[in-house]
């Protein structure tokens, strides 16, 4: 396996796939898992529209695993509006689209095949008013898109 990805690279067709890896993103891991589940398996344009609607709080992201005390939203789904996570994922999808264009792939046919979210390095940040330090949690996200005919 290639370092940084948890999917075997020899099973991927390198000619029709595009990859992006975001390391040490200061976003919530639980929200990232839920956003990743929602965008996996759909078209790149639909995924970006979903993230844009969630940022504007028009459509909620469906929560399935980490849904404790999350209320029902418009449309009858249990979900939230994770704005910071959606902005980070939108930047990653923008990078994925640019990588696909550089490889010569058609970005209109690009489907998100694989999304992986993992804990990243915790940075220690000093508080000004307290003697105790605060560890900031970060997330690493890898997304692989594949061109479908």
Short mmCIF file of C-alpha atoms in Angstrom, two decimals:
data_model
loop_
_atom_site.label_atom_id
_atom_site.label_comp_id
_atom_site.label_asym_id
_atom_site.label_seq_id
_atom_site.Cartn_x
_atom_site.Cartn_y
_atom_site.Cartn_z
CA UNK A 1 0.00 0.00 0.00
CA UNK A 2 1.12 3.53 -0.72
CA UNK A 3 1.72 5.70 2.30
CA UNK A 4 -1.15 8.07 3.00
CA UNK A 5 -3.92 5.95 1.46
CA UNK A 6 -5.66 2.94 2.96
CA UNK A 7 -6.78 1.51 -0.38
CA UNK A 8 -4.53 -0.68 -2.46
CA UNK A 9 -3.17 1.33 -5.35
CA UNK A 10 -2.76 -1.69 -7.63
CA UNK A 11 -6.54 -2.23 -7.61
CA UNK A 12 -7.09 1.28 -9.00
CA UNK A 13 -6.80 2.10 -12.66
CA UNK A 14 -4.34 5.00 -12.54
CA UNK A 15 -5.48 6.32 -15.92
CA UNK A 16 -9.05 7.07 -14.83
CA UNK A 17 -8.60 8.00 -11.14
CA UNK A 18 -7.80 11.28 -9.46
CA UNK A 19 -6.70 11.61 -5.82
CA UNK A 20 -6.50 14.29 -3.17
CA UNK A 21 -5.20 14.13 0.39
CA UNK A 22 -5.84 16.76 3.04
CA UNK A 23 -3.66 16.48 6.14
CA UNK A 24 -4.10 18.11 9.55
CA UNK A 25 -7.37 19.86 8.76
CA UNK A 26 -8.78 21.60 11.87
CA UNK A 27 -12.29 20.15 11.55
CA UNK A 28 -14.44 17.69 13.48
CA UNK A 29 -13.69 14.02 12.84
CA UNK A 30 -17.25 12.85 13.52
CA UNK A 31 -18.78 15.43 11.21
CA UNK A 32 -16.17 14.58 8.58
CA UNK A 33 -17.17 10.91 8.68
CA UNK A 34 -20.81 11.83 8.12
CA UNK A 35 -20.07 14.24 5.27
CA UNK A 36 -17.83 11.61 3.67
CA UNK A 37 -20.64 9.06 3.82
CA UNK A 38 -23.02 11.48 2.15
CA UNK A 39 -20.76 12.34 -0.78
CA UNK A 40 -19.36 8.86 -1.45
CA UNK A 41 -20.65 7.26 -4.64
CA UNK A 42 -22.19 10.35 -6.21
CA UNK A 43 -21.16 12.67 -9.02
CA UNK A 44 -18.69 15.46 -8.25
CA UNK A 45 -21.15 18.19 -9.26
CA UNK A 46 -23.91 16.75 -7.05
CA UNK A 47 -21.49 16.47 -4.13
CA UNK A 48 -20.44 20.10 -4.49
CA UNK A 49 -24.10 21.19 -4.70
CA UNK A 50 -24.87 19.21 -1.53
CA UNK A 51 -21.99 20.87 0.31
CA UNK A 52 -22.98 24.31 -0.97
CA UNK A 53 -26.58 23.83 0.18
CA UNK A 54 -25.37 22.69 3.59
CA UNK A 55 -23.11 25.75 3.94
CA UNK A 56 -26.09 27.98 3.10
CA UNK A 57 -28.24 25.89 5.52
CA UNK A 58 -30.76 24.95 2.84
CA UNK A 59 -30.29 21.18 3.08
CA UNK A 60 -28.92 19.24 6.05
CA UNK A 61 -26.27 16.54 5.92
CA UNK A 62 -27.81 13.20 6.92
CA UNK A 63 -26.26 11.82 10.11
CA UNK A 64 -26.36 8.06 10.63
CA UNK A 65 -23.70 7.15 13.20
CA UNK A 66 -22.91 10.26 15.21
CA UNK A 67 -26.47 11.55 15.54
CA UNK A 68 -26.84 11.95 19.29
CA UNK A 69 -29.17 14.86 20.07
CA UNK A 70 -29.38 15.84 16.38
CA UNK A 71 -32.88 16.94 15.50
CA UNK A 72 -34.97 16.29 12.42
CA UNK A 73 -34.50 18.77 9.62
CA UNK A 74 -36.53 19.78 6.60
CA UNK A 75 -37.26 16.69 4.54
CA UNK A 76 -37.56 14.37 7.54
CA UNK A 77 -33.88 13.51 7.92
CA UNK A 78 -31.82 13.49 11.09
CA UNK A 79 -28.92 15.79 10.40
CA UNK A 80 -26.95 18.95 10.95
CA UNK A 81 -25.29 21.77 9.04
CA UNK A 82 -21.51 21.27 9.55
CA UNK A 83 -20.38 24.47 7.85
CA UNK A 84 -16.62 24.29 8.55
CA UNK A 85 -16.41 20.65 7.48
CA UNK A 86 -18.36 21.35 4.30
CA UNK A 87 -16.05 24.25 3.42
CA UNK A 88 -12.98 22.04 3.87
CA UNK A 89 -14.52 19.23 1.81
CA UNK A 90 -15.49 21.73 -0.89
CA UNK A 91 -11.85 22.86 -1.11
CA UNK A 92 -10.73 19.23 -1.35
CA UNK A 93 -13.27 18.50 -4.10
CA UNK A 94 -12.08 21.60 -5.97
CA UNK A 95 -8.53 20.24 -5.77
CA UNK A 96 -9.76 16.81 -6.91
CA UNK A 97 -11.40 18.42 -9.94
CA UNK A 98 -8.21 20.32 -10.81
CA UNK A 99 -6.17 17.12 -10.50
CA UNK A 100 -8.59 15.35 -12.84
CA UNK A 101 -8.31 18.16 -15.39
CA UNK A 102 -4.50 18.00 -15.20
CA UNK A 103 -4.65 14.25 -15.84
CA UNK A 104 -6.90 14.80 -18.86
CA UNK A 105 -10.06 13.33 -17.32
CA UNK A 106 -13.57 14.64 -17.88
CA UNK A 107 -14.65 16.24 -14.60
CA UNK A 108 -18.34 15.91 -15.53
CA UNK A 109 -18.03 12.11 -15.42
CA UNK A 110 -16.03 12.03 -12.19
CA UNK A 111 -17.63 9.99 -9.38
CA UNK A 112 -16.35 9.94 -5.82
CA UNK A 113 -15.35 6.34 -5.28
CA UNK A 114 -13.55 6.48 -1.95
CA UNK A 115 -13.53 8.76 1.09
CA UNK A 116 -11.36 8.04 4.13
CA UNK A 117 -11.25 10.09 7.34
CA UNK A 118 -8.67 9.52 10.09
CA UNK A 119 -7.34 11.21 13.19
CA UNK A 120 -4.32 13.40 12.59
CA UNK A 121 -1.62 14.93 14.75
CA UNK A 122 -2.82 16.87 17.79
CA UNK A 123 -1.27 20.30 18.13
CA UNK A 124 -0.75 21.72 21.59
CA UNK A 125 -1.88 25.30 21.94
CA UNK A 126 -1.16 27.43 24.97
CA UNK A 127 -4.05 29.18 26.62
CA UNK A 128 -3.51 32.75 27.72
CA UNK A 129 -5.72 32.68 30.80
CA UNK A 130 -4.99 29.19 32.08
CA UNK A 131 -1.89 27.22 32.95
CA UNK A 132 -3.21 24.11 31.23
CA UNK A 133 -2.59 23.68 27.55
CA UNK A 134 -5.25 22.73 25.04
CA UNK A 135 -4.76 20.06 22.38
CA UNK A 136 -6.35 20.92 19.07
CA UNK A 137 -7.74 17.92 17.23
CA UNK A 138 -7.15 17.57 13.51
CA UNK A 139 -8.30 15.26 10.73
CA UNK A 140 -6.72 13.79 7.62
CA UNK A 141 -9.04 13.18 4.67
CA UNK A 142 -8.30 11.31 1.45
CA UNK A 143 -10.70 11.29 -1.51
CA UNK A 144 -10.39 9.28 -4.71
CA UNK A 145 -12.52 10.04 -7.74
CA UNK A 146 -12.99 7.79 -10.74
CA UNK A 147 -14.17 8.63 -14.23
CA UNK A 148 -17.21 6.59 -15.29
CA UNK A 149 -18.22 6.17 -18.91
#
